[in-house]
Amino acid sequence: MSYYFSTIVKDDFDNVVDKTTGLLQKEGFGVLTQIDMQQTLKKKLDVDFNRYKILGACNPQFAYKALQAENKIGTMLPCNVIIQELVNGTVEVAAVNPMQSMQAVKNPALEAIANDVTNKLKNVIKNLSDK
């Protein structure tokens, strides 16, 4: 089992960011943070990098349940979704696999929560693929 799942989309980068954000919202996630790696790497290191955004997505209901089961789980929140422009004019969207992350914690109470969050993130990726 991989630590992420992904899809390749043939679309404009900004459109993919908007579609991904909308699909996350449909699954109950808010985007708490957006990190523009291209801009950050240019500013901090003066290097050129492809368009690459990290969305910090959070589903408050699941986050609350997870925090009740394991009060240090915040070290693994929010769920990160990356959107990166590839060299061939396509865009890859990848999401963390919460089932993989939670295995490191070894708390059985988190398994059902991680499974539900995994399914929601997989739906986002699948719905991007279907478009």
Short mmCIF file of C-alpha atoms in Angstrom, two decimals:
data_model
loop_
_atom_site.label_atom_id
_atom_site.label_comp_id
_atom_site.label_asym_id
_atom_site.label_seq_id
_atom_site.Cartn_x
_atom_site.Cartn_y
_atom_site.Cartn_z
CA MET A 1 0.00 0.00 0.00
CA SER A 2 1.44 3.37 -1.03
CA TYR A 3 1.64 6.41 1.22
CA TYR A 4 -0.34 8.41 -1.38
CA PHE A 5 -2.80 8.03 -4.24
CA SER A 6 -2.87 10.23 -7.31
CA THR A 7 -4.22 11.00 -10.73
CA ILE A 8 -3.01 12.87 -13.79
CA VAL A 9 -5.31 15.54 -15.24
CA LYS A 10 -4.98 17.30 -18.59
CA ASP A 11 -6.13 20.79 -17.65
CA ASP A 12 -4.88 24.22 -16.63
CA PHE A 13 -3.07 24.21 -13.27
CA ASP A 14 -5.29 26.87 -11.69
CA ASN A 15 -8.43 25.06 -12.87
CA VAL A 16 -7.18 21.87 -11.24
CA VAL A 17 -6.53 23.73 -7.97
CA ASP A 18 -10.09 25.10 -8.07
CA LYS A 19 -11.63 21.73 -8.99
CA THR A 20 -9.67 19.94 -6.28
CA THR A 21 -10.68 22.51 -3.67
CA GLY A 22 -14.33 22.17 -4.70
CA LEU A 23 -14.22 18.37 -4.58
CA LEU A 24 -12.59 18.50 -1.15
CA GLN A 25 -15.42 20.75 0.04
CA LYS A 26 -18.00 18.27 -1.28
CA GLU A 27 -16.33 15.61 0.87
CA GLY A 28 -16.49 17.84 3.96
CA PHE A 29 -12.94 19.21 3.90
CA GLY A 30 -11.89 22.79 4.21
CA VAL A 31 -8.53 23.95 2.87
CA LEU A 32 -6.78 25.51 5.85
CA THR A 33 -3.49 26.24 4.13
CA GLN A 34 -2.10 26.66 0.63
CA ILE A 35 1.65 26.57 0.22
CA ASP A 36 2.98 27.71 -3.14
CA MET A 37 6.26 25.80 -3.35
CA GLN A 38 7.30 27.41 -6.65
CA GLN A 39 7.05 30.88 -5.12
CA THR A 40 8.60 29.84 -1.78
CA LEU A 41 11.60 28.13 -3.37
CA LYS A 42 12.19 31.10 -5.66
CA LYS A 43 12.02 33.55 -2.77
CA LYS A 44 14.06 31.53 -0.25
CA LEU A 45 16.59 29.76 -2.49
CA ASP A 46 16.37 31.66 -5.79
CA VAL A 47 15.71 28.40 -7.65
CA ASP A 48 13.22 27.72 -10.39
CA PHE A 49 10.70 24.97 -9.74
CA ASN A 50 7.54 23.78 -11.46
CA ARG A 51 4.13 24.96 -10.25
CA TYR A 52 3.50 22.98 -7.07
CA LYS A 53 0.93 23.68 -4.36
CA ILE A 54 0.33 21.90 -1.11
CA LEU A 55 -3.23 22.11 0.17
CA GLY A 56 -3.70 21.44 3.88
CA ALA A 57 -7.19 19.89 3.96
CA CYS A 58 -9.14 19.25 7.15
CA ASN A 59 -12.48 17.59 7.81
CA PRO A 60 -13.38 18.99 11.24
CA GLN A 61 -15.60 16.07 12.28
CA PHE A 62 -12.91 13.50 11.57
CA ALA A 63 -10.17 15.68 13.03
CA TYR A 64 -12.14 15.99 16.27
CA LYS A 65 -12.74 12.23 16.47
CA ALA A 66 -9.06 11.54 15.80
CA LEU A 67 -7.96 14.03 18.46
CA GLN A 68 -10.26 12.37 20.97
CA ALA A 69 -8.71 8.98 20.18
CA GLU A 70 -5.10 10.21 20.13
CA ASN A 71 -4.25 13.68 21.41
CA LYS A 72 -0.89 13.86 19.56
CA ILE A 73 -2.46 13.04 16.17
CA GLY A 74 -2.35 16.76 15.39
CA THR A 75 1.26 16.17 14.34
CA MET A 76 -0.19 14.41 11.28
CA LEU A 77 -2.97 16.88 10.53
CA PRO A 78 -4.14 18.33 8.21
CA CYS A 79 -4.27 15.91 5.29
CA ASN A 80 -1.97 17.15 2.56
CA VAL A 81 -3.00 17.19 -1.08
CA ILE A 82 -0.42 18.24 -3.65
CA ILE A 83 -1.03 19.66 -7.09
CA GLN A 84 1.96 19.81 -9.40
CA GLU A 85 2.41 20.79 -13.01
CA LEU A 86 4.28 18.14 -14.96
CA VAL A 87 6.59 18.79 -17.92
CA ASN A 88 4.16 17.44 -20.53
CA GLY A 89 1.45 20.00 -19.81
CA THR A 90 -0.48 17.77 -17.44
CA VAL A 91 -1.16 18.21 -13.75
CA GLU A 92 -0.82 15.57 -11.05
CA VAL A 93 -2.97 15.61 -7.94
CA ALA A 94 -1.84 13.39 -5.07
CA ALA A 95 -3.29 12.94 -1.60
CA VAL A 96 -1.78 11.40 1.49
CA ASN A 97 -3.07 7.94 2.35
CA PRO A 98 -4.30 8.29 5.95
CA MET A 99 -4.38 4.51 6.41
CA GLN A 100 -0.59 4.45 5.94
CA SER A 101 -0.03 7.39 8.30
CA MET A 102 -2.17 5.94 11.04
CA GLN A 103 -0.38 2.57 10.99
CA ALA A 104 2.63 4.30 12.56
CA VAL A 105 0.49 5.37 15.52
CA LYS A 106 -0.74 1.86 16.38
CA ASN A 107 -4.03 3.02 17.91
CA PRO A 108 -6.93 0.77 16.83
CA ALA A 109 -9.43 3.55 17.55
CA LEU A 110 -7.95 5.53 14.64
CA GLU A 111 -8.40 2.79 12.05
CA ALA A 112 -12.09 3.44 11.31
CA ILE A 113 -11.50 7.19 11.18
CA ALA A 114 -8.51 6.78 8.86
CA ASN A 115 -10.52 4.44 6.65
CA ASP A 116 -13.34 6.99 6.30
CA VAL A 117 -10.92 9.84 5.55
CA THR A 118 -9.07 7.64 3.04
CA ASN A 119 -12.32 6.90 1.21
CA LYS A 120 -13.20 10.59 1.04
CA LEU A 121 -9.78 11.54 -0.33
CA LYS A 122 -9.94 8.68 -2.84
CA ASN A 123 -13.31 10.08 -4.00
CA VAL A 124 -11.67 13.44 -4.68
CA ILE A 125 -8.94 11.78 -6.77
CA LYS A 126 -11.45 9.54 -8.58
CA ASN A 127 -13.75 12.48 -9.37
CA LEU A 128 -10.85 14.44 -10.83
CA SER A 129 -10.05 11.42 -13.03
CA ASP A 130 -13.66 11.18 -14.21
CA LYS A 131 -13.79 14.77 -15.45
#
